[in-house]
Coordinates of C-alpha atoms in Angstrom, one line a residue:
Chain A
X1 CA 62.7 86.7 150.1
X2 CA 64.3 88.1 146.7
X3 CA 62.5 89.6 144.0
X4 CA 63.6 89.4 140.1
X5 CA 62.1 92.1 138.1
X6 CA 62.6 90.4 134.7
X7 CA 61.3 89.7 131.2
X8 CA 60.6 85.9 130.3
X9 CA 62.9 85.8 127.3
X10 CA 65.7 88.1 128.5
X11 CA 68.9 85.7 128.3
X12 CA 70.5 88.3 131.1
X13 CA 67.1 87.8 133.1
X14 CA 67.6 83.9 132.5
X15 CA 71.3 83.8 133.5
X16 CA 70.3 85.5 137.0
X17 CA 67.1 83.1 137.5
X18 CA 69.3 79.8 136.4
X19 CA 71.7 80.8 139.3
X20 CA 69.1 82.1 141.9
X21 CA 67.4 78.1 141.5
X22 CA 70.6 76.4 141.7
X23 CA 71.9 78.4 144.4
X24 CA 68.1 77.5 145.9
X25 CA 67.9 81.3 146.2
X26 CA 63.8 81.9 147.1
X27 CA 63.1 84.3 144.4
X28 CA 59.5 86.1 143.6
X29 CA 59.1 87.0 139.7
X30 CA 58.1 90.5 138.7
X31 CA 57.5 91.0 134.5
X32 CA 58.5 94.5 134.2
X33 CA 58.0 96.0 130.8
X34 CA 60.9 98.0 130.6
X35 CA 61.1 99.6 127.8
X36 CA 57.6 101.6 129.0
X37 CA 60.2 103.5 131.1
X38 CA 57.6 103.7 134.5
X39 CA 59.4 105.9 136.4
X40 CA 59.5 103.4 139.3
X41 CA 61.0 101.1 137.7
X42 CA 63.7 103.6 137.0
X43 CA 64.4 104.5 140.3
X44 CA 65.3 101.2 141.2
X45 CA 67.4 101.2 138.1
X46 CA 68.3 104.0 136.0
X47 CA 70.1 102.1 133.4
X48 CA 66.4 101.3 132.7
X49 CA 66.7 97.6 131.6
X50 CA 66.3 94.1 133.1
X51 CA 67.0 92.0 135.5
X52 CA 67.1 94.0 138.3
X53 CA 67.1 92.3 141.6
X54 CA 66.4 93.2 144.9
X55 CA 68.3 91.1 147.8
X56 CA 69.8 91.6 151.2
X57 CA 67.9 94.9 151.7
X58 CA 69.8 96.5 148.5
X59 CA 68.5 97.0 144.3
X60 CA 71.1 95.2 142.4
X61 CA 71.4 96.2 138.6
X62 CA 73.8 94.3 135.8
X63 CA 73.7 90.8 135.1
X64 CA 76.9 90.0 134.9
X65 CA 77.7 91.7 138.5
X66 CA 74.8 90.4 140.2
X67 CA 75.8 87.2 139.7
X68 CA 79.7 87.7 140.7
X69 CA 77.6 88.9 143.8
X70 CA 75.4 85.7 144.5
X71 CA 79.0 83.9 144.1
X72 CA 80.5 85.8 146.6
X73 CA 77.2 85.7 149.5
X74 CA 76.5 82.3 148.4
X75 CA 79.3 79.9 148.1
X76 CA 77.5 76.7 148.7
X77 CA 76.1 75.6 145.1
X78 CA 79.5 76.9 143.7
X79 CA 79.2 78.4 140.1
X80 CA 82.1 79.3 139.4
X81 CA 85.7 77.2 139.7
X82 CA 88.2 77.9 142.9
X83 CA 91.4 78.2 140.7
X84 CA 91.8 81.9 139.0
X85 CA 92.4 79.9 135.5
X86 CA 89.3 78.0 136.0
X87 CA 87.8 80.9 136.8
X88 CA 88.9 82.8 133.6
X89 CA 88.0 80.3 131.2
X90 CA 84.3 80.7 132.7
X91 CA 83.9 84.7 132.8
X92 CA 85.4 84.4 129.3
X93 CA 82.8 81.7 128.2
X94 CA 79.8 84.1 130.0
X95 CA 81.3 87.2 128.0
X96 CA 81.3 85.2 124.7
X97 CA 77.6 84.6 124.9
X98 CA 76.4 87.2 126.5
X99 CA 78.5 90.0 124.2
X100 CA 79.2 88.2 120.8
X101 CA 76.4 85.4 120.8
X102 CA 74.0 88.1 122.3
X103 CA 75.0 90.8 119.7
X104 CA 75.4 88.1 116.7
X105 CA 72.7 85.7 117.1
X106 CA 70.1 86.5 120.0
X107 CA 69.8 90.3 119.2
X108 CA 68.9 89.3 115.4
X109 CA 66.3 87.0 116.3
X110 CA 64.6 87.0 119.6
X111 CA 65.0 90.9 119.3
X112 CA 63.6 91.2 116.1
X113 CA 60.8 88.3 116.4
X114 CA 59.5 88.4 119.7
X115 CA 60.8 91.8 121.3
X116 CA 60.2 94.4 118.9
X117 CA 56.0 93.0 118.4
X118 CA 55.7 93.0 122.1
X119 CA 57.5 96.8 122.3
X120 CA 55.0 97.6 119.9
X121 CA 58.4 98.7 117.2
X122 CA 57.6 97.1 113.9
X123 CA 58.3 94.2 112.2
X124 CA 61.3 91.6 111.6
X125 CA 63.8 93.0 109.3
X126 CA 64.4 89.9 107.4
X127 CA 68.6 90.6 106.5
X128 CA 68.5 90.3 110.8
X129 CA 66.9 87.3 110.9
X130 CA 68.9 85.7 108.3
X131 CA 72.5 87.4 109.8
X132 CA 71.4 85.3 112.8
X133 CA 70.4 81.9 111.5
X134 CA 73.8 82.3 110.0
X135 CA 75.5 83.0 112.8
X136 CA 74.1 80.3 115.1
X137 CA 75.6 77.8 113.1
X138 CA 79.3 79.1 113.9
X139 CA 78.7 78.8 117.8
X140 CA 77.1 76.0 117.6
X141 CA 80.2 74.5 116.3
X142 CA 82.2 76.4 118.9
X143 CA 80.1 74.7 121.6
X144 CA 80.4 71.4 119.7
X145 CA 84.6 71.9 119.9
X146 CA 84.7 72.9 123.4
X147 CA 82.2 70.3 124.5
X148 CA 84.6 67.8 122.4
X149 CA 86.9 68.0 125.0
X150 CA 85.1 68.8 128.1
X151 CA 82.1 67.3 130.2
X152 CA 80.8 71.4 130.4
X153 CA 81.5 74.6 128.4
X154 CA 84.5 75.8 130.5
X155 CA 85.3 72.1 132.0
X156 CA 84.4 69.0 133.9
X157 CA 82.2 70.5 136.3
X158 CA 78.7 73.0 135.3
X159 CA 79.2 76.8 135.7
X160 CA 78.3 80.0 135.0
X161 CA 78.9 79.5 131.5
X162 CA 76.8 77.0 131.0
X163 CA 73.9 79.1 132.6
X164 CA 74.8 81.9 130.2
X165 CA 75.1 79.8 127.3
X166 CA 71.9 77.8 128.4
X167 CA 70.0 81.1 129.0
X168 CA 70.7 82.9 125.1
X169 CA 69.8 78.7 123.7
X170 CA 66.8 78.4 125.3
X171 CA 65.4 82.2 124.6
X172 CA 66.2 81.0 121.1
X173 CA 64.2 77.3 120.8
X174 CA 61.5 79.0 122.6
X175 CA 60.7 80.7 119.1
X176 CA 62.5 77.5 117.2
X177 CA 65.4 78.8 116.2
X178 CA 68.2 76.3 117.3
X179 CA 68.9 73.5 114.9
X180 CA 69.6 70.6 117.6
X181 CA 70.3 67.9 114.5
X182 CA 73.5 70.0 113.8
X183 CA 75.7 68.7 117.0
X184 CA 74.8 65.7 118.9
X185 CA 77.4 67.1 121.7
X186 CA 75.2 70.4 121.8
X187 CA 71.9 68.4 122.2
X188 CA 73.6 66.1 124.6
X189 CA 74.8 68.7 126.8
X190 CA 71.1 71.1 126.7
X191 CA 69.3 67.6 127.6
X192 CA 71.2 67.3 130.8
X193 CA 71.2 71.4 131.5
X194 CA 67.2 71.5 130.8
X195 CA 66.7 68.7 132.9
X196 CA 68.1 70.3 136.2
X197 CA 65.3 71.0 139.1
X198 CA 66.6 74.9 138.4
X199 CA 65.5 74.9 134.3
X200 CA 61.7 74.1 135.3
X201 CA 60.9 77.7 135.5
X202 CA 62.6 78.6 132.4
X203 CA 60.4 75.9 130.7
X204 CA 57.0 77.3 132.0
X205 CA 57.6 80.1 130.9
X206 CA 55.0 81.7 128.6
X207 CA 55.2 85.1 126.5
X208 CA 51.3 86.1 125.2
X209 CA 51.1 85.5 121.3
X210 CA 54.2 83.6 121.1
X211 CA 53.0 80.2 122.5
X212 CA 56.7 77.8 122.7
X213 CA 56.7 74.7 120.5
X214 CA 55.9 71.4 121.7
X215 CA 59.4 70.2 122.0
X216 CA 60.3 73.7 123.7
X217 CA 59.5 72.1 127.7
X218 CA 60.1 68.4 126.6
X219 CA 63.0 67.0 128.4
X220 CA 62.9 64.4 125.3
X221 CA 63.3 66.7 122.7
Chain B
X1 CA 106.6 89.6 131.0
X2 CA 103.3 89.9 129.5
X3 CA 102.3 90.8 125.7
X4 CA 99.1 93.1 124.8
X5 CA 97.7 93.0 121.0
X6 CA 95.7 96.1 121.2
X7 CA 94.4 99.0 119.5
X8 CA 95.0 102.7 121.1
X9 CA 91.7 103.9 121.2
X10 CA 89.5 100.8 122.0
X11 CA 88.0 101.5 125.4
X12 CA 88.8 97.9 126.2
X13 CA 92.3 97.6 125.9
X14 CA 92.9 100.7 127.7
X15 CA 90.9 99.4 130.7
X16 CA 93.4 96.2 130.8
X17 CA 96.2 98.5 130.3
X18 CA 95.5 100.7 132.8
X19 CA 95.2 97.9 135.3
X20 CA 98.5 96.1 134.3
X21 CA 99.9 99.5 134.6
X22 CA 98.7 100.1 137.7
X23 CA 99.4 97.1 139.1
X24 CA 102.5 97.3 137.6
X25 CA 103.1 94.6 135.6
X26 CA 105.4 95.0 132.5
X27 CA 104.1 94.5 129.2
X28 CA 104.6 94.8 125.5
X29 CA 102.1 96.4 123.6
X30 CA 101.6 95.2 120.0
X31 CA 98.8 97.0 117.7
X32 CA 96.5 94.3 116.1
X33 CA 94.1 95.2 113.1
X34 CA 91.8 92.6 114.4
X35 CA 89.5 93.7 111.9
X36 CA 91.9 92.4 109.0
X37 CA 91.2 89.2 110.4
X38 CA 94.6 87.8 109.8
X39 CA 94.6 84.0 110.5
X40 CA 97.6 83.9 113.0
X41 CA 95.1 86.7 115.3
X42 CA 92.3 84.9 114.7
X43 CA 94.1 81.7 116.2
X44 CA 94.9 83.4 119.1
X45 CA 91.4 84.7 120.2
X46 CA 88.7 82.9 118.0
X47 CA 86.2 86.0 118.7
X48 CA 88.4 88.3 116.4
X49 CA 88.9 91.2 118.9
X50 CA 91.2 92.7 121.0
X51 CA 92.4 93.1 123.9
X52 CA 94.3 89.9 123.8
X53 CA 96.8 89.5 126.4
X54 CA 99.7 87.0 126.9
X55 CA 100.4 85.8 130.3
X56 CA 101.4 83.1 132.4
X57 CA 101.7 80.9 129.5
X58 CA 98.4 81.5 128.2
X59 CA 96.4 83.4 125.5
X60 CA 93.5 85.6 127.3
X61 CA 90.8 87.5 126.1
X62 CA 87.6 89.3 127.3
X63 CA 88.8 92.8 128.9
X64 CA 86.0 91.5 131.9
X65 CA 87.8 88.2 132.6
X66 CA 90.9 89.5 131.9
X67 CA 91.0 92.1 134.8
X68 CA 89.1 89.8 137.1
X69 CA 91.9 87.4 136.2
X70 CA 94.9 90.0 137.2
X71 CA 92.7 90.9 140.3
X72 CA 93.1 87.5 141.4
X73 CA 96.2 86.7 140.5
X74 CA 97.9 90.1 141.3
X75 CA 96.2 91.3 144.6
X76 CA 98.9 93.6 145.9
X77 CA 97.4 96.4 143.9
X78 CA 93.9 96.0 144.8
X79 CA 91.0 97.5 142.0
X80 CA 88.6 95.7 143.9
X81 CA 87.7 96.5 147.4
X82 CA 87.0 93.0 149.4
X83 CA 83.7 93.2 151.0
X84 CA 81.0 91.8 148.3
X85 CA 78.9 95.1 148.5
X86 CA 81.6 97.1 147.0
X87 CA 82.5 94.6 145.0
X88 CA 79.2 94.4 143.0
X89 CA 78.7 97.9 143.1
X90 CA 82.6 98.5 141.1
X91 CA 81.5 95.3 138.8
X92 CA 78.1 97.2 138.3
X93 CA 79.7 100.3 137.0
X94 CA 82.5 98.5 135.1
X95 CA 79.4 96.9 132.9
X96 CA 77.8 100.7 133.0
X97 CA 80.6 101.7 130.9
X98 CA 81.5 98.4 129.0
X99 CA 77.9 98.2 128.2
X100 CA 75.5 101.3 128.4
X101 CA 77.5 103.9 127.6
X102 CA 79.8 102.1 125.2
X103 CA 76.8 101.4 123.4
X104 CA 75.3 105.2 123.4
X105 CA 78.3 107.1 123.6
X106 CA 81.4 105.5 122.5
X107 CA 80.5 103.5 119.6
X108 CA 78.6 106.5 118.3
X109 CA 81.8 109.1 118.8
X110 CA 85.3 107.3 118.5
X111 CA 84.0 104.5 116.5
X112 CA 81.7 106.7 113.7
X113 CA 84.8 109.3 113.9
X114 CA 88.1 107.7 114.1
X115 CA 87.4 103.7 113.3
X116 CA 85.6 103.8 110.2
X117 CA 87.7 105.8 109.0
X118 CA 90.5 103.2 110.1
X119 CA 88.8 100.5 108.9
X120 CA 88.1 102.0 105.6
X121 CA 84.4 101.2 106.0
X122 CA 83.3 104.8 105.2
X123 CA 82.2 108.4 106.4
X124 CA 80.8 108.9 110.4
X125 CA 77.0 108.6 110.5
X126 CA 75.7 112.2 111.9
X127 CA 72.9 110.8 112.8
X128 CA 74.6 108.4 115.2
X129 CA 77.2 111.5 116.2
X130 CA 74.5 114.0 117.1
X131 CA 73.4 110.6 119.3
X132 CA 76.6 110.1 121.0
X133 CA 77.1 114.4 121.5
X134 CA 73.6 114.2 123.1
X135 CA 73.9 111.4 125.3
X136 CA 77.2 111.8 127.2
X137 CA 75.9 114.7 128.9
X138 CA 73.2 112.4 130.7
X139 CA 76.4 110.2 131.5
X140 CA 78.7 113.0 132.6
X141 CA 75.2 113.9 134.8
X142 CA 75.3 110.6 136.2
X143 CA 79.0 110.9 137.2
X144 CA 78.4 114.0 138.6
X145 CA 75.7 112.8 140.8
X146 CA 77.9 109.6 141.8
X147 CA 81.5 111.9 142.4
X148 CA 78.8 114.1 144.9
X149 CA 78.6 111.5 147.4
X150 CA 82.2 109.4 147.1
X151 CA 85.5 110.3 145.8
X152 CA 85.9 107.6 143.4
X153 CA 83.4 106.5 141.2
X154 CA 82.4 103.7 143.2
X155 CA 83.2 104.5 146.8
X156 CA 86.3 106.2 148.4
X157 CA 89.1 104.5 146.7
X158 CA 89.9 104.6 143.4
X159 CA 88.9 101.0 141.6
X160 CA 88.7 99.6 138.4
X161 CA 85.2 101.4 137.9
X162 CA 87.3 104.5 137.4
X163 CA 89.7 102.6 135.0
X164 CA 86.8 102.0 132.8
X165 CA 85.2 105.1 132.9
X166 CA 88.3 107.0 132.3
X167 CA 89.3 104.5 129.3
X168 CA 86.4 105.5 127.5
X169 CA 86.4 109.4 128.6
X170 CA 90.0 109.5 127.4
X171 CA 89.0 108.1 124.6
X172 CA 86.6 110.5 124.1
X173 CA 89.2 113.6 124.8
X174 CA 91.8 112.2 122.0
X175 CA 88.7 113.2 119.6
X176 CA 87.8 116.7 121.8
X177 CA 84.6 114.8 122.1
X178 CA 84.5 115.6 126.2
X179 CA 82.6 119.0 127.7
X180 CA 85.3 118.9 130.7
X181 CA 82.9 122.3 131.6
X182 CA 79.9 120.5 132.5
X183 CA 80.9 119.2 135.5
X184 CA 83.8 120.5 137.9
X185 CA 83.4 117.2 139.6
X186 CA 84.2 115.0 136.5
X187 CA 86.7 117.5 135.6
X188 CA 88.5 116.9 138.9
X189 CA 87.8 113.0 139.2
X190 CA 89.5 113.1 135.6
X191 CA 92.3 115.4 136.7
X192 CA 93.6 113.1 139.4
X193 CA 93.2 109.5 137.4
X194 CA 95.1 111.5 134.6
X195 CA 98.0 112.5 136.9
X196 CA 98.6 108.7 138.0
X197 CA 101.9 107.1 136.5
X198 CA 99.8 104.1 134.6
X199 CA 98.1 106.9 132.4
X200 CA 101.1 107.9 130.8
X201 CA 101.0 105.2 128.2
X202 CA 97.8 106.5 127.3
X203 CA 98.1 109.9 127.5
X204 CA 101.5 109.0 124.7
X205 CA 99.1 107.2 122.6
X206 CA 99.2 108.6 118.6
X207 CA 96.5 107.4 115.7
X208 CA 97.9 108.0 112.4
X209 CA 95.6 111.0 110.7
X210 CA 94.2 111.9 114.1
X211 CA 96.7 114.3 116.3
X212 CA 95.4 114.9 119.7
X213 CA 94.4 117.9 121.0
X214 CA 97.1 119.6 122.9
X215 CA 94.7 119.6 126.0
X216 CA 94.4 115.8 125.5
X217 CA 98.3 115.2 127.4
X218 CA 98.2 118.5 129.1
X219 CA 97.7 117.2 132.7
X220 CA 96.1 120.8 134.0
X221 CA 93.9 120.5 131.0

């Protein structure tokens, strides 16, 4: 069995989960406060962040490469298209959110509401907070184009991109901070993500002193 | 044949043109002050950022996606080995450079330094210099330990996990911001990715206001 050393909120840590359920991937959760620095922890990965997962009797480190790696071992629930354009259009999609949403949006909010109490580093800085309900609203719109003309982010089947995208929204309406009125196509599209067998851990999560709003594990939101 | 808008010291673009050079694939460069925002750029790559590279009738961007995309397309030259081990482990260092020590090394040095400057948004941050000057000694550490046990960066042939650690270490040297003393195995790793016919474009590069060293060509540095 595989083990996940993760935090609940981490949109990385969520990307690697969402792909471990769908690729039915037996997977055993480990919290691991990273930013304590225990020097196990660091052994196993001295970048010193999360996830980390440990598979196939080896410690894998990067998001983005660990999942390029469960492709590759495990073809079965596909993730990722079989054309290289296809396959383009979904590794740009993942590095849009996970650089430029992450860096834009999910940085100035989870970061500074949930991650910086629980690291014990001071309060919100408020002109963060507001950069990033700003900048919500201009992906959201880019996710309301793209979904415009196409069933999923990066086409007419679920992928990758989707996970990552799914993984920085739903870090985000865990502390209320997605505005579903603004694009129908957007709620449309996180109703039928949220309501795969491989969200239902994602949903139970639960980070002490942030307790999710009602609507957060509602499939009916 | 292909067109690349790119600046000459983003880490980024010289990581894509290392790889098109290498695999040789001809190219136009053309330099694009992304940050200018002009309309026509922005058209091409909605996320406002370079590298941005014409091919095969499309508009690509994402360095990541981008050299995954010429891997796939272009596998004579191989930067990717094919077993899925060595794959994730090149992938894994490729997002050690594009991510960590971008983030504590790079930005800090060539981007305080040289893009500000550029950019005309002010004077380097010695705060976030002495940062930078600290940190890639744990980095060229970390190389040193890897280059101990394998000849390339990620195993014994060279891959693009030594394309984007020498983009941003050459990136580094235009600004004399390398130690090449601290480690006799860096120095040699660098020595022999310098030497290869796709660095030349780099090693020609000139930023108005900035002259490179004359050790920065200078192939027996």
């Amino acid at each position: 069995m595989a083990t996940l050393y993760h935090v609940p909120l981490s949109p990385f840590c969520r990307k690697v989960r969402l792909s471990l359920a769908e690729k039915k991937i037996e997977c055993e959760l480990i919290e691991e406060r990273y930013w304590e620095q225990d020097p196990d922890f660091l052994r196993r990965n001295p970048a010193g962040k999360v996830p980390v997962l440990k598979i196939d009797g080896m410690t894998l480190s990067e998001s983005a490469a660990i999942c390029e790696y469960l492709e590759e071992t495990r073809p079965d629930v596909p993730l990722l298209p079989k054309d290289p354009v296809g396959r383009f259009e979904v590794r740009r999609l993942v590095g849009w959110f996970d650089d430029k949403f992450h860096r834009e949006v999910t940085s100035n909010l989870v970061y500074e509401r949930v991650n910086k109490k629980v690291m014990k580093q001071g309060y919100p800085d408020s002109k963060n907070v507001k950069t990033g309900s700003q900048k919500i609203k201009y992906h959201l719109d880019y996710m309301t184009w793209l979904l415009d003309q196409r069933r999923w982010l990066a086409g007419d089947v679920m992928t990758l991109a989707d996970f990552a995208a799914a993984a920085h929204l739903s870090a985000l309406d865990y502390i209320s901070d997605v505005d579903w009125n603004r694009s129908e196509a957007v709620k449309d599209w996180y109703a039928k993500i949220k309501s795969r067998p491989a969200f239902r851990g994602i949903l139970a999560d639960q980070v002490p002193g942030f307790p999710p709003p009602a609507h957060y594990a509602d499939l009916d939101f």
